[in-house]
Amino acid sequence: MPDTQKRNIIAQWAFDTRPVLLRFHLWLEDVEVERQQPDPVSAHSFTPRGIARCLAMTSAATALGTRLYGDFGAGAGKDKATYNQVKKGADAISAYVMSEGLWHLTRTLPENHAIMVCLGEGLMPKAGETPEMGANPLLGFGRVYARPEVARQVDGLVHRLLNDPAHSFEEFYAGLRDKGITLWGAAVDTLENTSRFAEGKPTGPMAVFHLFDSPLTVSRPYESYMGCLTLPRRVARAAERASVLLDYRTPRKQVMEAIEATYPGIERKNVHVWTLRGKSRVGRLGKLWEEWKALGAHLVEDGWKTPAGVEVFTDSGTYAPTFLVGSWQDAAGATHVFLCDGYAATAEAMQASSLSSVLDVDATMAVFSPTFALPCADEAKLMQLDPAAPDFQRRLGELFGGRTIEAGEAKTYAEAIEVAASSNMPLGQRVIRADDFLPEKKWGVLASVGYMCEDPYTGSPGVEKVGEGRYRVTTRLATHNASARIAFTFRLMEPLEQMRHVFSPLLVRFLSGVDFTRRAVKISDSGRIRNELQTMLSQALEHDGDRIRVHFDRIDEKVMPKDRQARIREVLEWYKASHPVWFEWLEIA
């Protein structure tokens, strides 16, 4: 590429993404774009070009800031309490950077547009974890990013959706249209593979942001588990031509037969099935593993190398393997097929399934309970039971092998089904597809991924230091039928240690010892602290119109130790007393 053309490309990207670059004090030195189609991803996206590029830049900033200042590897070999705090610290950095990037880029949204977070992964403890392990900083349901006047209107509608049981999603969506507001929904995981990040593993951690051209039909904060089966679309089409129903509930013998019909002559050992692995998952996935083994398929194990030559891991990370679903031929000309099976957290499952048309795959899901004590097939049946039926307890017992179910246990499962129903999760159907989370038959998605470490499935590198104060960060943008890998080279505009303040939440800085009483206060501190409270202490907040009341008695000391709670209380009380006008919204219980 001629030098002048290269400089023009860098200048155009810098101009389009200046809100994010300026916020994070980054100088853009280089941009490398590798497309899978001739034209830019933005030509296929529902977003303007500037917004698409700003999302890629926000993902890059999140990856860079988290990798540099999230204490990568600091949890390795530490006790459980310290390990959990390292994870929470990394989540806090990633959620903060992503949120700040979204706030600044949405200043350039069309005047009647807003972005709202509909699904966020990180609030609920995973199966086998204790509650404090799941109370991680995150961008959760109802977080709105838009011009102030638009955000206020959307916030009012969201407040009613959350607090009025009689107010349905359909009424919420109609209210938006009556006001002439276009609301884009988002599914977010600001730090996928947090455990691997805390342990300093060389592959896996990434920031994932999916933007949709309408809000998702979820009407409450919700996180649980979803059964997921993702196959090459060619297999699903071949099964359809043979009048075979192929989805998550299909016996895997029929799935294998459909694969063989699609790829004649394929050896079963070359059918690679990726599922989560590990002793803790035997009860949930053991039957599924045995089903695939009996068919002669290869169950992907830790250390297996992808075509990119990178070893995979199976302890976590259900989103990224979707990018490898498909077929290829090895050096000897043998055909290989890769597919994903098993389960994922709700946000990850929705994100992966929304890539169906992007990656030419077929993805089907089933809702599971938060406790996830049964094998996958039975979990899917459990969540379709009617908790109000007189025989609910008996039918629940049948799923548990005929054992007697105590009233308390039955109540727990009934409540799980009721919560899913009240959150407008698509229950009561055979399987779920991404379409079931969106109110329109035609919908768009723009996926943006920032890689903190190397990704085995696409071969994308993580954050790389290329010089003093200079870093190369790889991202990926994808939408229907178009995707591109974009590598940015940044120069930090301030010394490395000083840049820590740019990427760190104010509350985290104060917790680390910065004297808030001697720091120059800006009016923007009010918005930053409000944002950080919603990200870090969502379980302790009570919303009353524009006001937020902080209840410190709702915070488990295992989630945040008492001394850190006391420090945050001290900070909030000082700001409230010293700057009452700017902090009129804040109340401390």
Coordinates of C-alpha atoms in Angstrom, one line a residue:
M1 CA 0.0 0.0 0.0
P2 CA 1.4 3.4 -0.9
D3 CA 2.6 5.4 2.1
T4 CA 0.1 8.3 1.4
Q5 CA -2.8 5.9 1.2
K6 CA -1.8 4.2 4.5
R7 CA -1.6 7.6 6.3
N8 CA -5.0 8.5 4.9
I9 CA -6.5 5.3 6.3
I10 CA -5.0 5.9 9.8
A11 CA -6.2 9.5 9.7
Q12 CA -9.7 8.5 8.8
W13 CA -9.9 5.9 11.6
A14 CA -8.5 8.4 14.0
F15 CA -11.2 10.9 13.0
D16 CA -14.0 8.4 13.2
T17 CA -13.0 7.1 16.6
R18 CA -11.7 10.3 18.2
P19 CA -14.3 10.2 21.1
V20 CA -12.7 6.9 22.3
L21 CA -9.1 7.8 21.5
L22 CA -9.4 11.1 23.4
R23 CA -11.1 9.5 26.4
F24 CA -8.3 7.0 26.9
H25 CA -5.4 9.2 25.9
L26 CA -4.3 7.0 23.0
W27 CA -2.5 8.0 19.8
L28 CA -3.3 5.8 16.8
E29 CA -0.1 4.9 15.0
D30 CA -1.4 2.2 12.7
V31 CA -4.5 0.3 11.5
E32 CA -4.3 -3.1 9.8
V33 CA -7.6 -4.4 8.4
E34 CA -8.1 -8.0 7.1
R35 CA -11.6 -8.4 5.6
Q36 CA -13.4 -11.6 4.6
Q37 CA -15.2 -9.7 1.9
P38 CA -14.2 -6.8 -0.4
D39 CA -16.1 -4.0 1.3
P40 CA -16.0 -2.8 4.9
V41 CA -18.1 -4.4 7.6
S42 CA -19.9 -1.1 8.2
A43 CA -21.3 -1.4 4.7
H44 CA -23.3 -4.4 5.9
S45 CA -24.1 -3.0 9.4
F46 CA -27.2 -1.2 10.6
T47 CA -24.9 1.3 12.4
P48 CA -23.2 4.3 10.8
R49 CA -19.6 3.7 10.0
G50 CA -18.4 5.9 12.8
I51 CA -20.3 3.9 15.4
A52 CA -19.1 0.6 14.1
R53 CA -15.5 1.8 14.2
C54 CA -15.9 3.3 17.7
L55 CA -17.2 0.0 18.9
A56 CA -14.1 -1.7 17.6
M57 CA -12.0 0.9 19.2
T58 CA -13.9 0.5 22.5
S59 CA -13.2 -3.2 22.4
A60 CA -9.6 -2.5 21.8
A61 CA -9.4 0.0 24.6
T62 CA -11.1 -2.5 27.0
A63 CA -8.7 -5.3 26.0
L64 CA -5.6 -3.0 26.4
G65 CA -6.7 -1.4 29.7
T66 CA -7.7 -4.7 31.3
R67 CA -4.5 -6.5 30.1
L68 CA -2.2 -3.7 31.4
Y69 CA -4.0 -2.7 34.6
G70 CA -6.3 -5.7 35.6
D71 CA -3.5 -7.5 37.5
F72 CA -3.2 -10.2 34.8
G73 CA -2.0 -13.5 36.5
A74 CA -2.1 -12.1 40.0
G75 CA -4.5 -14.8 41.2
A76 CA -2.2 -17.7 40.3
G77 CA -1.5 -19.9 43.4
K78 CA -3.4 -17.6 45.8
D79 CA -6.0 -18.5 48.3
K80 CA -9.7 -18.5 47.3
A81 CA -10.5 -15.1 48.9
T82 CA -7.6 -13.4 47.2
Y83 CA -8.2 -15.2 43.9
N84 CA -11.9 -14.0 43.9
Q85 CA -10.8 -10.4 44.6
V86 CA -8.3 -10.5 41.7
K87 CA -11.2 -11.6 39.5
K88 CA -13.4 -8.8 40.7
G89 CA -10.7 -6.3 40.2
A90 CA -10.2 -7.3 36.6
D91 CA -13.9 -7.3 36.0
A92 CA -14.1 -3.8 37.5
I93 CA -11.5 -2.5 35.1
S94 CA -13.0 -4.1 32.0
A95 CA -16.6 -3.1 32.8
Y96 CA -15.5 0.4 33.6
V97 CA -13.5 0.9 30.4
M98 CA -16.2 -0.6 28.2
S99 CA -18.8 1.6 29.9
E100 CA -16.7 4.7 29.5
G101 CA -16.1 3.9 25.8
L102 CA -19.8 3.4 25.2
W103 CA -20.7 6.7 27.0
H104 CA -18.3 8.7 24.8
L105 CA -19.1 7.0 21.5
T106 CA -22.9 7.5 22.1
R107 CA -22.4 11.2 22.0
T108 CA -22.2 10.7 18.2
L109 CA -25.4 8.6 18.0
P110 CA -28.2 9.9 15.8
E111 CA -30.3 12.2 18.0
N112 CA -33.2 9.7 18.6
H113 CA -31.1 6.6 19.2
A114 CA -29.9 4.9 22.4
I115 CA -28.0 1.7 23.4
M116 CA -29.3 -0.4 26.3
V117 CA -27.6 -3.4 27.9
C118 CA -30.1 -6.3 27.9
L119 CA -27.9 -9.2 28.9
G120 CA -24.7 -9.1 30.9
E121 CA -22.7 -12.1 32.0
G122 CA -21.2 -12.0 35.4
L123 CA -23.9 -11.5 38.1
M124 CA -24.8 -15.1 38.9
P125 CA -22.4 -17.7 40.5
K126 CA -21.8 -20.6 38.2
A127 CA -22.8 -24.1 39.3
G128 CA -20.6 -25.2 42.1
E129 CA -19.6 -21.7 43.0
T130 CA -20.6 -19.8 46.1
P131 CA -22.7 -16.6 45.8
E132 CA -19.8 -14.2 46.4
M133 CA -18.0 -15.7 43.4
G134 CA -20.8 -14.6 41.1
A135 CA -21.2 -11.0 42.4
N136 CA -18.8 -9.6 39.8
P137 CA -18.7 -6.1 38.4
L138 CA -20.6 -6.0 35.1
L139 CA -22.7 -4.0 32.7
G140 CA -26.2 -5.4 33.5
F141 CA -29.8 -5.0 32.4
G142 CA -31.1 -1.5 31.9
R143 CA -27.9 0.5 31.5
V144 CA -28.6 3.2 28.9
Y145 CA -26.1 5.1 26.8
A146 CA -27.4 8.0 24.7
R147 CA -27.6 11.8 24.6
P148 CA -28.9 13.0 28.0
E149 CA -32.4 14.0 26.8
V150 CA -32.9 10.6 25.1
A151 CA -31.4 8.7 28.0
R152 CA -33.8 10.3 30.5
Q153 CA -36.8 9.2 28.4
V154 CA -35.5 5.6 28.0
D155 CA -34.6 5.4 31.7
G156 CA -38.2 6.3 32.6
L157 CA -39.6 3.5 30.4
V158 CA -37.0 1.0 31.7
H159 CA -37.9 2.0 35.3
R160 CA -41.6 1.2 34.7
L161 CA -40.7 -2.1 32.9
L162 CA -38.7 -3.1 36.0
N163 CA -41.1 -2.0 38.7
D164 CA -44.6 -2.5 37.2
P165 CA -45.4 -6.2 37.0
A166 CA -48.4 -5.4 34.7
H167 CA -46.2 -3.6 32.2
S168 CA -45.1 -6.0 29.5
F169 CA -42.1 -5.9 27.1
E170 CA -44.6 -5.3 24.2
E171 CA -45.9 -2.2 26.0
F172 CA -42.3 -1.0 26.7
Y173 CA -41.4 -1.5 23.0
A174 CA -44.5 0.3 21.8
G175 CA -43.7 3.2 24.2
L176 CA -40.3 3.6 22.5
R177 CA -41.9 3.7 19.1
D178 CA -44.5 6.2 20.2
K179 CA -41.7 8.5 21.4
G180 CA -39.8 8.0 18.1
I181 CA -36.9 6.4 19.9
T182 CA -34.7 3.7 18.3
L183 CA -33.3 1.5 21.0
W184 CA -30.4 -0.8 20.2
G185 CA -30.0 -3.7 22.6
A186 CA -26.7 -5.2 23.7
A187 CA -25.4 -8.5 25.1
V188 CA -22.1 -7.9 27.0
D189 CA -19.3 -9.8 28.6
T190 CA -16.6 -7.3 29.3
L191 CA -14.1 -10.0 30.4
E192 CA -14.8 -13.5 29.0
N193 CA -12.7 -16.2 30.7
T194 CA -12.0 -14.1 33.9
S195 CA -10.6 -17.1 35.7
R196 CA -8.0 -17.7 33.0
F197 CA -7.1 -14.0 33.1
A198 CA -6.6 -14.1 36.9
E199 CA -4.4 -17.2 36.5
G200 CA -2.3 -15.6 33.8
K201 CA -3.2 -18.2 31.1
P202 CA -1.8 -17.3 27.6
T203 CA -5.0 -17.9 25.7
G204 CA -8.7 -17.0 26.1
P205 CA -9.5 -13.7 27.8
M206 CA -11.4 -11.3 25.6
A207 CA -14.0 -8.5 25.7
V208 CA -17.2 -9.3 23.9
F209 CA -19.9 -6.8 22.9
H210 CA -22.9 -7.7 20.7
L211 CA -25.1 -4.8 19.5
F212 CA -28.6 -5.5 18.0
D213 CA -30.8 -3.1 16.1
S214 CA -33.6 -3.5 18.6
P215 CA -33.7 -4.3 22.4
L216 CA -33.8 -8.0 23.3
T217 CA -37.1 -9.2 24.6
V218 CA -35.7 -9.8 28.1
S219 CA -37.6 -7.6 30.5
R220 CA -35.7 -8.2 33.8
P221 CA -32.0 -8.8 34.8
Y222 CA -31.5 -12.5 34.0
E223 CA -28.7 -14.9 34.0
S224 CA -28.8 -18.7 34.0
Y225 CA -27.7 -21.5 31.7
M226 CA -28.7 -22.4 28.2
G227 CA -28.2 -25.7 26.4
C228 CA -26.5 -25.0 23.0
L229 CA -25.8 -27.0 19.9
T230 CA -24.0 -25.2 17.1
L231 CA -23.5 -27.0 13.7
P232 CA -22.3 -26.0 10.3
R233 CA -25.4 -24.7 8.4
R234 CA -24.6 -27.1 5.6
V235 CA -25.5 -30.0 8.0
A236 CA -28.8 -28.4 9.0
R237 CA -29.7 -27.8 5.4
A238 CA -28.9 -31.4 4.4
A239 CA -31.0 -32.7 7.3
E240 CA -33.9 -30.4 6.2
R241 CA -33.8 -31.8 2.7
A242 CA -34.0 -35.3 4.2
S243 CA -37.0 -34.2 6.4
V244 CA -34.9 -34.7 9.6
L245 CA -35.5 -32.3 12.5
L246 CA -32.0 -31.2 13.6
D247 CA -31.7 -29.2 16.8
Y248 CA -30.5 -29.3 20.4
R249 CA -33.0 -32.0 21.3
T250 CA -32.2 -34.3 18.4
P251 CA -30.4 -37.6 19.4
R252 CA -26.8 -37.3 18.6
K253 CA -26.9 -40.4 16.5
Q254 CA -29.1 -38.5 14.0
V255 CA -26.8 -35.5 14.2
M256 CA -23.8 -37.8 13.2
E257 CA -25.8 -39.3 10.4
A258 CA -26.6 -35.8 9.1
I259 CA -22.9 -34.9 9.2
E260 CA -22.0 -38.0 7.2
A261 CA -24.7 -37.3 4.7
T262 CA -23.3 -33.7 4.3
Y263 CA -19.7 -34.8 4.1
P264 CA -19.6 -38.2 2.3
G265 CA -16.7 -40.3 3.3
I266 CA -15.8 -38.4 6.5
E267 CA -14.3 -40.5 9.2
R268 CA -16.1 -40.2 12.5
K269 CA -12.8 -39.6 14.4
N270 CA -12.6 -36.4 12.4
V271 CA -15.8 -35.1 13.8
H272 CA -14.5 -32.8 16.6
V273 CA -17.1 -32.0 19.3
W274 CA -16.2 -29.1 21.6
T275 CA -17.9 -29.2 25.0
L276 CA -17.0 -27.9 28.4
R277 CA -15.0 -30.6 30.2
G278 CA -13.8 -31.4 33.8
K279 CA -14.8 -33.6 36.8
S280 CA -17.3 -31.0 38.0
R281 CA -19.3 -31.3 34.8
V282 CA -19.6 -35.1 34.7
G283 CA -23.1 -35.1 36.2
R284 CA -24.4 -32.5 33.7
L285 CA -22.5 -33.6 30.6
G286 CA -21.4 -37.1 31.2
K287 CA -24.3 -38.7 29.3
L288 CA -23.7 -36.4 26.3
W289 CA -20.0 -37.3 26.3
E290 CA -20.8 -41.0 26.3
E291 CA -23.3 -40.5 23.5
W292 CA -20.7 -38.9 21.3
K293 CA -17.9 -41.4 22.2
A294 CA -20.2 -44.3 21.4
L295 CA -20.6 -42.8 17.9
G296 CA -16.8 -42.6 17.4
A297 CA -16.6 -38.8 17.5
H298 CA -13.6 -37.0 18.9
L299 CA -14.4 -35.1 22.1
V300 CA -12.0 -32.1 22.1
E301 CA -9.7 -32.2 25.0
D302 CA -7.3 -29.6 26.5
G303 CA -4.2 -29.3 24.3
W304 CA -5.8 -30.3 21.0
K305 CA -4.6 -27.9 18.3
T306 CA -6.9 -26.0 16.0
P307 CA -6.0 -25.4 12.4
A308 CA -4.4 -22.2 13.5
G309 CA -1.9 -24.4 15.5
V310 CA -3.0 -23.1 18.9
E311 CA -3.9 -25.4 21.8
V312 CA -7.5 -25.1 23.0
F313 CA -8.9 -25.2 26.5
T314 CA -12.2 -26.7 27.7
D315 CA -12.5 -25.4 31.3
S316 CA -14.4 -22.3 30.2
G317 CA -15.0 -20.1 27.2
T318 CA -18.1 -21.3 25.3
Y319 CA -18.3 -18.2 23.0
A320 CA -15.0 -18.3 21.0
P321 CA -15.3 -21.9 19.7
T322 CA -18.3 -20.8 17.6
F323 CA -15.9 -19.1 15.3
L324 CA -14.3 -22.5 14.3
V325 CA -17.6 -24.3 13.7
G326 CA -17.4 -25.6 10.1
S327 CA -15.2 -27.9 8.0
W328 CA -11.7 -28.0 6.6
Q329 CA -9.3 -30.4 5.0
D330 CA -6.0 -31.4 6.5
A331 CA -2.6 -31.8 4.6
A332 CA -3.6 -35.3 3.7
G333 CA -6.9 -34.2 2.1
A334 CA -9.1 -35.7 4.9
T335 CA -12.2 -33.7 5.8
H336 CA -12.7 -32.5 9.4
V337 CA -15.8 -31.0 11.0
F338 CA -15.9 -29.0 14.2
L339 CA -19.1 -28.4 16.2
C340 CA -20.0 -27.1 19.7
D341 CA -22.4 -28.9 22.1
G342 CA -23.4 -28.7 25.8
Y343 CA -24.2 -25.5 27.5
A344 CA -23.2 -21.9 28.2
A345 CA -24.3 -19.0 30.4
T346 CA -27.3 -17.1 29.1
A347 CA -25.4 -14.0 27.6
E348 CA -22.7 -16.2 26.0
A349 CA -25.3 -18.5 24.5
M350 CA -27.2 -15.6 23.0
Q351 CA -24.1 -14.0 21.7
A352 CA -22.9 -17.2 20.1
S353 CA -26.3 -18.0 18.5
S354 CA -26.6 -14.5 17.1
L355 CA -23.5 -15.3 14.9
S356 CA -25.5 -17.8 12.9
S357 CA -25.7 -15.9 9.7
V358 CA -22.3 -14.3 10.3
L359 CA -20.5 -17.6 10.5
D360 CA -23.0 -19.7 8.4
V361 CA -23.8 -21.9 11.3
D362 CA -27.0 -23.3 12.8
A363 CA -27.5 -22.7 16.6
T364 CA -30.3 -23.9 18.8
M365 CA -30.7 -23.5 22.6
A366 CA -32.8 -24.6 25.5
V367 CA -33.3 -22.8 28.9
F368 CA -31.8 -24.5 32.0
S369 CA -32.3 -23.7 35.7
P370 CA -29.8 -21.7 37.7
T371 CA -28.9 -24.7 40.0
F372 CA -28.2 -27.0 37.0
A373 CA -28.1 -30.2 39.0
L374 CA -29.6 -32.5 36.3
P375 CA -28.1 -33.8 33.0
C376 CA -28.6 -31.5 30.1
A377 CA -31.6 -33.4 28.6
D378 CA -33.5 -33.3 31.9
E379 CA -32.7 -29.7 32.6
A380 CA -34.4 -28.7 29.3
K381 CA -37.5 -30.7 30.3
L382 CA -37.5 -29.2 33.8
M383 CA -37.7 -25.6 32.6
Q384 CA -40.8 -26.5 30.6
L385 CA -42.8 -27.7 33.5
D386 CA -45.7 -25.7 34.8
P387 CA -45.0 -24.7 38.4
A388 CA -48.7 -24.0 39.0
A389 CA -49.7 -27.6 38.0
P390 CA -51.0 -29.8 40.8
D391 CA -48.6 -32.6 39.8
F392 CA -45.5 -30.3 39.5
Q393 CA -43.7 -31.8 42.5
R394 CA -44.3 -35.4 41.2
R395 CA -43.1 -34.6 37.7
L396 CA -40.1 -32.9 39.1
G397 CA -39.3 -36.1 41.1
E398 CA -39.5 -38.1 37.9
L399 CA -36.8 -36.0 36.4
F400 CA -34.7 -36.8 39.5
G401 CA -35.0 -40.5 39.0
G402 CA -38.2 -40.9 41.0
R403 CA -36.8 -39.7 44.3
T404 CA -39.0 -37.7 46.7
I405 CA -38.8 -34.0 46.2
E406 CA -39.2 -32.0 49.4
A407 CA -41.5 -29.0 49.3
G408 CA -38.6 -26.5 49.8
E409 CA -36.7 -27.9 46.8
A410 CA -39.8 -27.9 44.7
K411 CA -40.4 -24.3 45.6
T412 CA -36.9 -23.4 44.6
Y413 CA -37.4 -24.9 41.1
A414 CA -40.9 -23.3 40.8
E415 CA -39.4 -19.9 41.5
A416 CA -36.6 -20.4 39.0
I417 CA -39.3 -21.1 36.3
E418 CA -41.3 -18.1 37.4
V419 CA -38.3 -15.8 37.4
A420 CA -37.5 -16.9 33.8
A421 CA -41.1 -16.4 32.8
S422 CA -41.3 -12.9 34.4
S423 CA -38.1 -12.0 32.6
N424 CA -39.8 -12.9 29.4
M425 CA -37.5 -15.7 28.6
P426 CA -38.9 -17.8 25.6
L427 CA -40.1 -20.8 27.5
G428 CA -42.5 -23.5 26.4
Q429 CA -41.1 -24.3 23.0
R430 CA -39.0 -27.2 21.7
V431 CA -35.9 -25.1 21.2
I432 CA -34.8 -21.5 21.1
R433 CA -33.1 -19.6 18.4
A434 CA -31.6 -16.1 18.4
D435 CA -34.7 -14.8 16.7
D436 CA -36.8 -15.6 19.8
F437 CA -34.9 -12.9 21.7
L438 CA -35.7 -10.2 19.2
P439 CA -39.1 -8.5 18.6
E440 CA -38.7 -8.2 14.8
K441 CA -38.6 -11.0 12.2
K442 CA -35.7 -9.2 10.5
W443 CA -32.9 -8.1 12.8
G444 CA -29.3 -7.0 12.6
V445 CA -26.3 -7.7 14.9
L446 CA -22.8 -6.1 15.1
A447 CA -20.4 -8.2 17.1
S448 CA -17.2 -6.6 18.4
V449 CA -14.5 -8.6 20.2
G450 CA -11.2 -7.3 21.7
Y451 CA -8.6 -10.0 22.3
M452 CA -6.6 -9.6 25.6
C453 CA -4.8 -12.9 25.0
E454 CA -4.3 -15.2 22.0
D455 CA -7.5 -16.9 20.7
P456 CA -7.1 -20.5 19.6
Y457 CA -10.1 -20.6 17.3
T458 CA -9.3 -17.7 15.0
G459 CA -5.6 -17.4 15.6
S460 CA -6.0 -13.8 16.7
P461 CA -3.1 -12.6 18.9
G462 CA -3.7 -10.8 22.2
V463 CA -2.3 -7.5 23.4
E464 CA 1.3 -7.2 22.2
K465 CA 3.9 -4.7 23.3
V466 CA 5.8 -3.5 20.2
G467 CA 7.9 -0.8 21.8
E468 CA 8.2 1.5 24.8
G469 CA 4.6 2.8 25.5
R470 CA 3.4 1.2 22.2
Y471 CA 0.9 -1.7 21.9
R472 CA -0.8 -3.6 19.2
V473 CA -4.3 -4.8 19.9
T474 CA -6.4 -7.1 17.7
T475 CA -10.2 -6.8 17.4
R476 CA -12.9 -8.4 15.3
L477 CA -16.0 -6.8 13.9
A478 CA -18.7 -9.1 12.5
T479 CA -22.2 -8.6 11.1
H480 CA -24.5 -10.6 8.8
N481 CA -22.4 -12.0 6.0
A482 CA -19.4 -9.8 6.7
S483 CA -16.5 -9.8 9.2
A484 CA -13.0 -8.2 9.5
R485 CA -10.0 -8.5 11.8
I486 CA -8.6 -5.1 12.8
A487 CA -5.3 -4.6 14.5
F488 CA -4.6 -1.2 16.1
T489 CA -1.2 0.0 17.1
F490 CA -1.5 2.6 20.0
R491 CA 1.0 4.9 21.6
L492 CA 0.2 5.8 25.2
M493 CA 0.1 9.6 25.5
E494 CA 1.3 9.5 29.1
P495 CA 3.8 7.3 31.1
L496 CA 2.6 3.8 31.8
E497 CA 1.9 4.3 35.5
Q498 CA 0.1 7.6 35.0
M499 CA -2.1 6.0 32.3
R500 CA -3.4 3.7 35.1
H501 CA -5.6 6.5 36.3
V502 CA -7.1 6.8 32.8
F503 CA -8.2 3.2 32.8
S504 CA -9.1 2.8 36.5
P505 CA -12.5 3.6 38.1
L506 CA -12.3 6.5 40.6
L507 CA -13.6 4.2 43.4
V508 CA -10.8 1.7 42.7
R509 CA -8.2 4.5 42.8
F510 CA -9.6 5.6 46.2
L511 CA -9.6 2.1 47.5
S512 CA -5.9 1.8 46.5
G513 CA -5.0 4.8 48.7
V514 CA -5.5 7.9 46.6
D515 CA -6.5 10.8 48.8
F516 CA -9.9 11.9 47.4
T517 CA -9.9 15.0 49.6
R518 CA -6.8 16.4 48.0
R519 CA -7.7 15.5 44.4
A520 CA -9.1 18.2 42.1
V521 CA -12.9 17.5 41.8
K522 CA -14.6 17.8 38.4
I523 CA -18.4 17.8 37.7
S524 CA -17.7 14.7 35.7
D525 CA -16.9 12.9 39.0
S526 CA -20.6 12.8 39.7
G527 CA -21.4 10.8 36.6
R528 CA -18.3 8.6 36.9
I529 CA -19.1 7.6 40.5
R530 CA -22.8 7.0 39.6
N531 CA -21.7 4.8 36.7
E532 CA -19.2 2.9 38.9
L533 CA -21.7 2.2 41.7
Q534 CA -24.0 0.6 39.1
T535 CA -21.2 -1.5 37.8
M536 CA -19.6 -2.6 41.0
L537 CA -22.4 -2.6 43.6
S538 CA -25.6 -3.2 41.7
Q539 CA -26.9 -5.5 44.4
A540 CA -26.7 -2.6 47.0
L541 CA -28.5 0.0 45.0
E542 CA -32.1 1.2 45.2
H543 CA -33.3 3.4 42.3
D544 CA -35.9 6.0 42.9
G545 CA -36.4 8.2 39.8
D546 CA -33.1 10.1 39.3
R547 CA -31.9 9.2 42.8
I548 CA -29.8 6.2 43.9
R549 CA -29.8 5.0 47.5
V550 CA -26.8 2.9 48.5
H551 CA -27.6 0.1 51.1
F552 CA -24.2 -1.1 52.5
D553 CA -26.0 -3.7 54.6
R554 CA -26.9 -5.5 51.3
I555 CA -23.2 -6.1 50.5
D556 CA -21.8 -9.5 51.6
E557 CA -18.4 -9.0 53.1
K558 CA -17.2 -11.9 51.1
V559 CA -18.0 -9.9 48.0
M560 CA -16.4 -6.7 49.4
P561 CA -14.5 -6.8 52.7
K562 CA -15.7 -4.5 55.5
D563 CA -12.7 -2.2 55.3
R564 CA -13.3 -1.6 51.6
Q565 CA -17.0 -0.9 52.2
A566 CA -16.1 1.6 54.9
R567 CA -13.7 3.3 52.5
I568 CA -16.3 3.7 49.8
R569 CA -18.9 4.9 52.4
E570 CA -16.3 7.5 53.5
V571 CA -15.8 8.6 49.9
L572 CA -19.5 8.9 49.1
E573 CA -20.2 10.8 52.3
W574 CA -17.4 13.3 51.6
Y575 CA -18.6 13.9 48.0
K576 CA -22.2 14.3 49.2
A577 CA -21.2 16.8 51.9
S578 CA -18.6 18.7 49.9
H579 CA -20.5 18.9 46.6
P580 CA -24.2 18.6 47.4
V581 CA -25.5 20.0 44.1
W582 CA -23.4 17.7 41.9
F583 CA -24.3 14.7 44.1
E584 CA -28.0 15.5 44.7
W585 CA -28.8 12.1 43.2
L586 CA -26.9 10.2 45.9
E587 CA -28.4 8.9 49.2
I588 CA -26.6 6.7 51.7
A589 CA -28.8 4.3 53.8

